[in-house]
Short mmCIF file of C-alpha atoms in Angstrom, two decimals:
data_model
loop_
_atom_site.label_atom_id
_atom_site.label_comp_id
_atom_site.label_asym_id
_atom_site.label_seq_id
_atom_site.Cartn_x
_atom_site.Cartn_y
_atom_site.Cartn_z
CA MET A 1311 17.21 64.44 12.98
CA SER A 1312 16.36 64.17 9.29
CA ALA A 1313 17.47 61.38 6.95
CA SER A 1314 19.90 63.82 5.31
CA ALA A 1315 21.44 64.64 8.67
CA HIS A 1316 22.05 60.93 9.20
CA ARG A 1317 23.51 60.74 5.64
CA LEU A 1318 21.04 58.06 4.58
CA PRO A 1319 20.93 59.38 0.97
CA ALA A 1320 24.61 58.43 0.71
CA TYR A 1321 23.67 54.86 1.58
CA ALA A 1322 21.00 54.94 -1.12
CA LEU A 1323 23.55 56.12 -3.71
CA PHE A 1324 26.07 53.44 -2.75
CA ALA A 1325 23.33 50.81 -2.90
CA ALA A 1326 22.49 52.03 -6.41
CA LEU A 1327 26.11 51.45 -7.42
CA LEU A 1328 26.07 47.89 -6.11
CA SER A 1329 22.75 47.04 -7.69
CA ALA A 1330 23.94 48.36 -11.06
CA ALA A 1331 26.77 45.81 -10.92
CA GLY A 1332 24.56 42.93 -9.84
CA LEU A 1333 21.34 41.87 -11.49
CA PRO A 1334 21.70 44.00 -14.67
CA ILE A 1335 24.94 42.21 -15.52
CA TYR A 1336 23.06 38.91 -15.63
CA ILE A 1337 20.44 40.57 -17.80
CA HIS A 1338 22.80 42.23 -20.29
CA ALA A 1339 26.15 40.43 -20.37
CA PRO A 1340 25.11 36.98 -21.68
CA LYS A 1341 22.97 38.39 -24.49
CA PHE A 1342 25.63 41.02 -25.32
CA PHE A 1343 28.31 38.35 -25.79
CA VAL A 1344 25.93 36.13 -27.76
CA ASP A 1345 24.97 38.95 -30.14
CA GLU A 1346 28.38 40.64 -30.45
CA TYR A 1347 30.79 37.72 -30.36
CA GLY A 1348 28.70 34.62 -31.09
CA VAL A 1349 29.48 32.88 -27.79
CA SER A 1350 27.09 30.01 -27.10
CA LEU A 1351 24.48 30.14 -24.36
CA ALA A 1352 25.72 26.87 -22.88
CA ALA A 1353 29.31 28.17 -22.64
CA LEU A 1354 28.20 31.39 -20.99
CA GLY A 1355 26.05 29.48 -18.52
CA ALA A 1356 29.02 27.26 -17.63
CA VAL A 1357 31.26 30.28 -17.03
CA LEU A 1358 28.66 31.97 -14.82
CA PHE A 1359 28.25 28.81 -12.80
CA GLY A 1360 32.01 28.43 -12.47
CA LEU A 1361 32.27 31.96 -11.12
CA ARG A 1362 29.69 31.19 -8.48
CA LEU A 1363 31.62 28.09 -7.46
CA LEU A 1364 34.53 30.47 -6.89
CA ASP A 1365 32.22 32.38 -4.56
CA VAL A 1366 31.82 29.27 -2.41
CA VAL A 1367 35.35 29.99 -1.23
CA GLN A 1368 35.65 33.67 -2.05
CA ASP A 1369 32.65 35.30 -0.37
CA PRO A 1370 33.25 33.94 3.14
CA LEU A 1371 36.95 34.85 2.81
CA LEU A 1372 36.03 38.34 1.63
CA GLY A 1373 33.83 38.61 4.70
CA ARG A 1374 36.85 37.74 6.84
CA LEU A 1375 38.98 40.26 4.91
CA SER A 1376 36.35 42.96 5.40
CA GLU A 1377 36.40 42.31 9.13
CA ARG A 1378 40.21 42.49 9.24
CA LEU A 1379 40.16 45.80 7.36
CA ARG A 1380 37.35 47.31 9.42
CA HIS A 1381 39.60 50.16 10.62
CA SER A 1382 40.64 51.09 7.05
CA ARG A 1383 37.47 50.24 5.16
CA GLY A 1384 37.35 53.60 3.37
CA LEU A 1385 40.56 52.87 1.46
CA ALA A 1386 39.62 49.24 0.86
CA VAL A 1387 36.22 50.26 -0.51
CA SER A 1388 37.78 52.85 -2.82
CA ILE A 1389 40.13 50.23 -4.28
CA GLY A 1390 37.27 47.73 -4.67
CA ALA A 1391 35.11 50.28 -6.48
CA GLY A 1392 38.00 51.16 -8.81
CA VAL A 1393 38.55 47.50 -9.71
CA MET A 1394 34.86 47.02 -10.40
CA ALA A 1395 34.65 50.12 -12.62
CA PHE A 1396 37.77 49.08 -14.57
CA ALA A 1397 36.36 45.59 -15.16
CA MET A 1398 32.98 46.95 -16.24
CA ILE A 1399 34.70 49.03 -18.93
CA GLY A 1400 36.68 45.97 -19.97
CA LEU A 1401 33.52 43.89 -20.21
CA PHE A 1402 31.38 46.24 -22.29
CA ALA A 1403 33.61 48.93 -23.79
CA VAL A 1404 36.74 47.03 -24.87
CA ALA A 1405 36.89 44.51 -27.71
CA PRO A 1406 38.21 41.25 -26.23
CA PRO A 1407 41.99 41.05 -26.85
CA ILE A 1408 41.78 37.29 -26.28
CA ALA A 1409 39.08 34.66 -26.84
CA PRO A 1410 35.74 36.34 -25.99
CA LEU A 1411 34.68 33.59 -23.58
CA ILE A 1412 37.94 33.87 -21.61
CA TRP A 1413 37.70 37.67 -21.56
CA PHE A 1414 34.09 37.39 -20.42
CA GLY A 1415 35.15 35.17 -17.52
CA ALA A 1416 38.13 37.32 -16.54
CA MET A 1417 36.22 40.61 -16.49
CA LEU A 1418 33.26 39.12 -14.66
CA THR A 1419 35.61 37.66 -12.06
CA LEU A 1420 36.84 41.18 -11.29
CA VAL A 1421 33.34 42.68 -11.40
CA PHE A 1422 31.87 40.06 -9.09
CA SER A 1423 34.84 40.06 -6.71
CA GLY A 1424 34.61 43.82 -6.32
CA PHE A 1425 30.84 43.58 -6.01
CA SER A 1426 31.08 40.92 -3.30
CA PHE A 1427 33.65 42.78 -1.23
CA LEU A 1428 31.79 46.09 -1.43
CA THR A 1429 28.45 44.47 -0.64
CA ILE A 1430 29.85 42.78 2.46
CA CYS A 1431 31.49 45.99 3.69
CA PHE A 1432 28.38 48.02 2.97
CA TYR A 1433 25.86 45.78 4.70
CA ALA A 1434 28.16 45.14 7.65
CA GLN A 1435 28.60 48.89 8.08
CA GLY A 1436 24.83 49.23 7.88
CA VAL A 1437 24.41 47.06 10.99
CA ALA A 1438 26.60 49.49 12.95
CA LYS A 1439 24.93 52.50 11.35
CA ALA A 1440 21.43 51.32 12.23
CA ASP A 1441 22.34 51.27 15.92
CA THR A 1442 22.90 55.05 15.75
CA LEU A 1443 19.48 55.76 14.22
CA PRO A 1444 16.34 56.52 16.22
CA GLY A 1445 13.41 54.13 16.32
CA SER A 1446 13.49 51.06 14.07
CA GLY A 1447 16.96 51.80 12.72
CA HIS A 1448 17.45 48.66 10.64
CA LEU A 1449 14.16 49.16 8.84
CA ALA A 1450 14.74 52.89 8.29
CA LEU A 1451 18.15 52.20 6.79
CA ALA A 1452 16.76 49.32 4.74
CA ARG A 1453 14.11 51.57 3.18
CA TRP A 1454 16.73 54.04 1.96
CA ARG A 1455 19.22 51.37 0.99
CA GLU A 1456 16.89 49.07 -0.91
CA THR A 1457 15.00 51.93 -2.59
CA GLY A 1458 18.34 53.27 -3.81
CA ALA A 1459 19.29 49.79 -4.95
CA LEU A 1460 16.07 49.37 -6.90
CA LEU A 1461 16.47 52.76 -8.57
CA GLY A 1462 20.02 51.73 -9.50
CA VAL A 1463 18.67 48.54 -11.04
CA CYS A 1464 16.10 50.60 -12.96
CA VAL A 1465 18.75 52.83 -14.49
CA ALA A 1466 21.28 50.08 -15.16
CA SER A 1467 18.69 47.76 -16.68
CA VAL A 1468 17.43 50.25 -19.24
CA ALA A 1469 20.53 52.39 -19.81
CA PRO A 1470 21.99 50.32 -22.69
CA VAL A 1471 18.60 50.24 -24.40
CA ALA A 1472 18.06 53.98 -23.91
CA LEU A 1473 21.60 54.86 -24.97
CA GLY A 1474 21.18 52.73 -28.07
CA THR A 1475 18.65 55.21 -29.45
CA TRP A 1476 21.21 58.00 -29.78
CA MET A 1477 24.71 56.52 -29.73
CA GLY A 1478 26.39 53.73 -31.63
CA ALA A 1479 27.95 52.00 -28.62
CA PRO A 1480 25.28 51.87 -25.90
CA PHE A 1481 27.08 49.34 -23.72
CA ALA A 1482 30.29 51.36 -23.81
CA GLY A 1483 28.29 54.37 -22.64
CA PHE A 1484 26.79 52.28 -19.87
CA ALA A 1485 30.25 51.18 -18.70
CA VAL A 1486 31.57 54.75 -18.59
CA GLY A 1487 28.46 55.90 -16.77
CA PHE A 1488 29.00 53.14 -14.22
CA ALA A 1489 32.55 54.38 -13.58
CA VAL A 1490 31.21 57.89 -12.94
CA LEU A 1491 28.59 56.49 -10.56
CA ALA A 1492 31.31 54.55 -8.71
CA LEU A 1493 33.29 57.75 -8.13
CA ALA A 1494 30.19 59.64 -6.94
CA ALA A 1495 29.16 56.85 -4.55
CA VAL A 1496 32.62 56.55 -3.00
CA LEU A 1497 32.78 60.31 -2.44
CA ALA A 1498 29.26 60.39 -0.95
CA MET A 1499 30.17 57.69 1.59
CA ASN A 1500 33.47 59.31 2.52
CA GLY A 1501 33.77 59.30 6.30
CA GLU A 1502 30.94 56.84 6.88
CA TRP A 1503 33.28 53.88 7.05
CA ARG A 1504 34.96 55.45 10.09
CA ALA A 1505 31.78 56.73 11.70
CA ALA A 1506 30.89 53.71 13.79
CA ASN A 1507 32.82 51.77 16.37
CA ILE A 1508 32.68 48.39 14.66
CA PRO A 1509 33.34 45.50 17.05
CA ALA A 1510 35.69 42.65 16.33
CA SER A 1511 34.36 39.62 14.51
CA SER A 1512 32.74 36.76 16.33
CA GLY A 1513 33.43 34.39 13.41
CA PHE A 1514 31.36 32.23 11.06
CA GLY A 1515 30.58 29.75 13.80
CA VAL A 1516 28.30 32.13 15.68
CA VAL A 1517 26.27 32.82 12.52
CA LEU A 1518 26.02 29.22 11.37
CA SER A 1519 25.22 27.88 14.83
CA ASP A 1520 22.24 30.21 15.21
CA PRO A 1521 19.07 28.44 13.97
CA VAL A 1522 17.28 31.64 12.95
CA ALA A 1523 20.31 32.94 11.02
CA ARG A 1524 20.68 29.57 9.27
CA LYS A 1525 17.03 29.55 8.27
CA LEU A 1526 17.21 33.13 7.00
CA LEU A 1527 20.21 32.22 4.85
CA LEU A 1528 18.31 29.26 3.44
CA ILE A 1529 15.27 31.45 2.74
CA ALA A 1530 17.52 33.99 1.02
CA LEU A 1531 18.92 31.22 -1.18
CA VAL A 1532 15.51 29.87 -2.20
CA ASN A 1533 13.79 33.25 -2.42
CA ALA A 1534 16.50 34.66 -4.69
CA ALA A 1535 16.01 31.80 -7.14
CA PRO A 1536 12.77 33.11 -8.74
CA VAL A 1537 14.38 36.48 -9.46
CA ALA A 1538 17.48 34.71 -10.74
CA VAL A 1539 15.48 32.60 -13.18
CA SER A 1540 13.29 35.43 -14.46
CA SER A 1541 16.24 37.84 -14.76
CA THR A 1542 18.33 35.35 -16.72
CA LEU A 1543 15.50 34.70 -19.18
CA PHE A 1544 13.77 38.10 -19.32
CA LEU A 1545 15.32 39.36 -22.57
CA PHE A 1546 14.71 36.02 -24.28
CA TYR A 1547 11.09 35.93 -23.08
CA VAL A 1548 10.30 39.41 -24.42
CA GLU A 1549 12.09 38.91 -27.74
CA ILE A 1550 11.01 35.34 -28.49
CA ALA A 1551 7.87 34.46 -26.50
CA LEU A 1552 6.17 37.87 -26.77
CA GLU A 1553 7.79 38.67 -30.13
CA ALA A 1554 8.30 42.23 -28.90
CA PRO A 1555 11.93 43.23 -29.58
CA GLY A 1556 12.55 46.82 -28.54
CA TRP A 1557 10.19 46.62 -25.56
CA GLU A 1558 12.81 45.17 -23.22
CA GLY A 1559 13.91 48.55 -21.83
CA PRO A 1560 10.46 50.01 -21.06
CA LEU A 1561 9.28 46.74 -19.49
CA LEU A 1562 12.38 46.46 -17.30
CA LEU A 1563 11.90 50.05 -16.21
CA LEU A 1564 8.27 49.36 -15.30
CA PHE A 1565 9.27 46.32 -13.26
CA PHE A 1566 12.08 47.86 -11.21
CA LEU A 1567 10.49 51.29 -10.87
CA SER A 1568 7.39 49.63 -9.48
CA ALA A 1569 9.58 47.79 -6.97
CA ALA A 1570 11.37 51.01 -5.98
CA LEU A 1571 8.12 52.91 -5.45
CA ALA A 1572 6.59 50.08 -3.43
CA ALA A 1573 9.59 49.35 -1.17
CA PRO A 1574 8.96 52.17 1.36
CA PHE A 1575 5.32 51.12 1.74
CA TRP A 1576 6.29 47.52 2.52
CA GLY A 1577 8.65 48.88 5.17
CA MET A 1578 5.87 50.92 6.77
CA LEU A 1579 3.57 47.89 6.75
CA ALA A 1580 6.30 45.81 8.40
CA GLU A 1581 6.74 48.41 11.14
CA ARG A 1582 3.03 48.20 11.91
CA PHE A 1583 2.25 44.51 11.44
CA GLY A 1584 5.66 42.79 11.69
CA GLY A 1585 8.13 41.74 9.03
CA LYS A 1586 7.28 38.04 8.80
CA PRO A 1587 3.51 38.27 8.16
CA VAL A 1588 3.95 41.14 5.70
CA LEU A 1589 6.64 39.27 3.78
CA LEU A 1590 4.53 36.10 3.66
CA CYS A 1591 1.61 38.09 2.28
CA ALA A 1592 3.88 39.67 -0.35
CA MET A 1593 5.21 36.26 -1.42
CA VAL A 1594 1.70 34.92 -2.01
CA LEU A 1595 0.78 38.02 -4.00
CA GLY A 1596 3.99 37.53 -6.00
CA ILE A 1597 2.87 34.11 -7.20
CA ILE A 1598 -0.52 35.47 -8.22
CA ALA A 1599 1.01 38.45 -10.04
CA PHE A 1600 3.83 36.69 -11.85
CA GLY A 1601 1.89 33.54 -12.69
CA GLY A 1602 0.04 35.50 -15.36
CA ALA A 1603 3.15 35.41 -17.54
CA LEU A 1604 2.53 31.69 -18.07
CA PHE A 1605 -0.49 32.43 -20.22
CA LEU A 1606 0.91 35.16 -22.46
CA GLY A 1607 2.21 34.87 -25.98
CA SER A 1608 2.96 36.77 -29.15
CA GLY A 1609 1.82 40.40 -28.99
CA ASP A 1610 0.71 40.41 -25.34
CA VAL A 1611 2.96 43.33 -24.45
CA LEU A 1612 0.37 45.40 -22.59
CA LEU A 1613 -0.76 42.44 -20.50
CA PHE A 1614 2.85 41.67 -19.68
CA ALA A 1615 3.34 45.31 -18.66
CA LEU A 1616 0.64 44.79 -16.04
CA VAL A 1617 2.46 41.66 -14.86
CA CYS A 1618 5.68 43.69 -14.58
CA ILE A 1619 3.99 46.41 -12.51
CA ALA A 1620 2.29 43.98 -10.12
CA SER A 1621 5.21 41.58 -9.68
CA GLY A 1622 7.67 44.47 -9.38
CA ALA A 1623 5.65 46.02 -6.57
CA VAL A 1624 5.76 42.72 -4.69
CA LEU A 1625 9.51 42.36 -5.28
CA GLY A 1626 9.97 45.54 -3.24
CA ALA A 1627 8.97 43.56 -0.13
CA ASP A 1628 11.49 40.77 -0.78
CA LEU A 1629 14.37 43.15 -1.29
CA THR A 1630 13.56 45.37 1.68
CA LEU A 1631 12.33 43.07 4.44
CA LEU A 1632 14.60 40.02 4.18
CA PRO A 1633 17.89 41.99 4.42
CA ALA A 1634 16.42 44.00 7.31
CA MET A 1635 15.52 40.78 9.12
CA PHE A 1636 19.00 39.36 8.64
CA ALA A 1637 20.68 42.62 9.69
CA THR A 1638 18.56 42.72 12.84
CA ARG A 1639 19.57 39.17 13.66
CA MET A 1640 23.26 39.94 13.04
CA ALA A 1641 23.05 42.91 15.40
CA LYS A 1642 21.98 40.48 18.12
CA ILE A 1643 24.33 37.56 17.55
CA SER A 1644 27.32 38.93 15.54
CA PRO A 1645 27.55 42.74 15.65
CA SER A 1646 30.54 43.03 13.28
CA ALA A 1647 28.28 41.32 10.65
CA ALA A 1648 30.99 41.15 7.97
CA GLU A 1649 31.23 37.38 7.90
CA GLY A 1650 27.46 37.02 8.19
CA PHE A 1651 26.99 39.17 5.12
CA GLY A 1652 29.76 37.24 3.39
CA LEU A 1653 27.50 34.21 3.68
CA TRP A 1654 24.46 36.31 2.69
CA SER A 1655 26.28 37.56 -0.42
CA PHE A 1656 27.14 34.03 -1.45
CA VAL A 1657 23.65 32.57 -1.13
CA SER A 1658 22.09 35.60 -2.82
CA LYS A 1659 24.31 35.32 -5.91
CA PHE A 1660 24.62 31.56 -6.21
CA THR A 1661 21.09 31.22 -7.54
CA LEU A 1662 21.83 33.54 -10.47
CA ALA A 1663 24.58 31.30 -11.73
CA LEU A 1664 22.63 28.12 -10.98
CA ALA A 1665 19.78 29.47 -13.11
CA ALA A 1666 22.17 30.20 -15.96
CA VAL A 1667 23.92 26.82 -15.95
CA ALA A 1668 20.69 24.86 -15.50
CA LEU A 1669 18.39 26.64 -17.91
CA LEU A 1670 20.40 28.15 -20.77
CA PRO A 1671 21.87 24.84 -22.02
CA LEU A 1672 18.43 23.19 -21.87
CA LEU A 1673 16.90 25.98 -23.94
CA GLU A 1674 19.74 25.87 -26.44
CA GLY A 1675 19.36 22.09 -26.68
CA ALA A 1676 15.63 22.52 -27.32
CA GLY A 1677 16.45 24.73 -30.30
CA LEU A 1678 15.89 28.22 -28.88
CA ARG A 1679 17.43 30.84 -31.17
CA THR A 1680 17.86 34.61 -30.89
CA GLY A 1681 17.78 37.24 -33.63
CA THR A 1682 16.05 36.55 -36.94
CA GLU A 1683 16.40 32.78 -36.79
CA PRO A 1684 13.06 31.26 -35.68
CA SER A 1685 12.73 28.99 -32.66
CA PRO A 1686 10.57 25.83 -32.70
CA PRO A 1687 7.27 25.99 -30.79
CA ASP A 1688 8.43 23.42 -28.21
CA ALA A 1689 11.45 25.57 -27.36
CA ILE A 1690 9.24 28.64 -26.91
CA ARG A 1691 6.87 26.73 -24.64
CA LEU A 1692 9.84 25.54 -22.59
CA LEU A 1693 11.08 29.13 -22.35
CA VAL A 1694 7.70 30.30 -21.01
CA LEU A 1695 7.57 27.43 -18.51
CA PHE A 1696 11.08 28.16 -17.26
CA TYR A 1697 10.52 31.92 -17.15
CA ALA A 1698 7.20 31.98 -15.29
CA GLY A 1699 6.44 28.49 -13.97
CA VAL A 1700 9.72 27.66 -12.25
CA PRO A 1701 9.84 30.93 -10.24
CA CYS A 1702 6.32 30.38 -8.91
CA ALA A 1703 7.19 26.86 -7.77
CA LEU A 1704 10.35 28.10 -6.05
CA LYS A 1705 8.41 30.88 -4.34
CA LEU A 1706 6.09 28.27 -2.81
CA ILE A 1707 9.13 26.60 -1.24
CA ALA A 1708 10.32 29.94 0.14
CA ILE A 1709 6.87 30.55 1.66
CA ALA A 1710 6.97 27.16 3.39
CA LEU A 1711 10.44 27.86 4.80
CA LEU A 1712 9.55 31.32 6.09
CA SER A 1713 6.36 29.99 7.68
CA SER A 1714 8.41 27.47 9.64
CA VAL A 1715 10.84 29.98 11.16
CA LYS A 1716 10.37 30.53 14.89
CA GLY A 1717 11.84 33.34 16.96
CA MET A 1718 11.44 36.05 14.32
CA GLU A 1719 8.45 37.84 15.78
CA ASP A 1720 10.65 40.80 16.80
CA ALA A 1721 12.91 40.66 13.73
CA ILE A 1722 11.96 44.15 12.59
#
């Protein structure tokens, strides 16, 4: 049967919705509130970190809730998507009726809570769905899902910049567009939530007691950190270090489009040579590709475009193969997978907030400024080091962890 017959395009569309509410929010929201409402970088970083501390409790509990609602997930997902769309409009299209920092925190709490719940439901359902697919089901689903997610990131990352060229409120347009996407994704997945016979949960203990699952969660935590750091600082790097305001949108599009185009090829390589060796190779190439950003400066836009293309292509492996490995492991040790992906959701997002709370105050303290106000050379050098050097060092740790994992030879 074809991918359409298995309704895999619906999974790609829903993944695009989730990705549009994930990484792009860390790219756009802090700078939007700095530019529009004058909120300090340090305060925004503290709020983002506080929200991730909430996830320490929330994500595992949402995993438990998802498991309890497994027989009525369609309704639960519809409500979650509605909450997320409402909060996105509140974040970008509504002037804060209270202190901007408090409004920022309140709307992001709703966005991230909806995002977490939907992500857990979606990936847990994917474990059951993959069992109904022929051949390497988890990898086939992962290719559609992660390619859709990367295309969603592409659109969401550049939409405000693109909309800004022809409308006066680009972020408001982005928020409304997100609400439309939410409706389309929920309708496309209608019926899928009831399609599989999802088993009862086996609990967190089964996941945490499995050494391979624990190591994969740790790898996900460390491996997400480089993307978290570079995503948090991307707009500042382009505007201040490269002195190329206005190029943010095209460069983001190059990066994520390259990842989306490369993702299916990494999946095919993993089917032939195994997930672990292919992912290790991609991680090494990622350090080589992204390390070039350490040596760029004012006016090096074209060279940085090459860095975006190369590092984006490698990112496609990270985002496709690691979730497929974890899903395959969950199918073996915890088939309901909801609580497992509750833990996966937490570790994947925690690094984004940690990057914000650790790096933004340091840059602000060093004198980094946005807009027309110049930044001192030391602050710019620190920005470049944080943006390109820290992710490469973290990737080395992820490589060491993945190399040490045993029992993953048949992961995908």
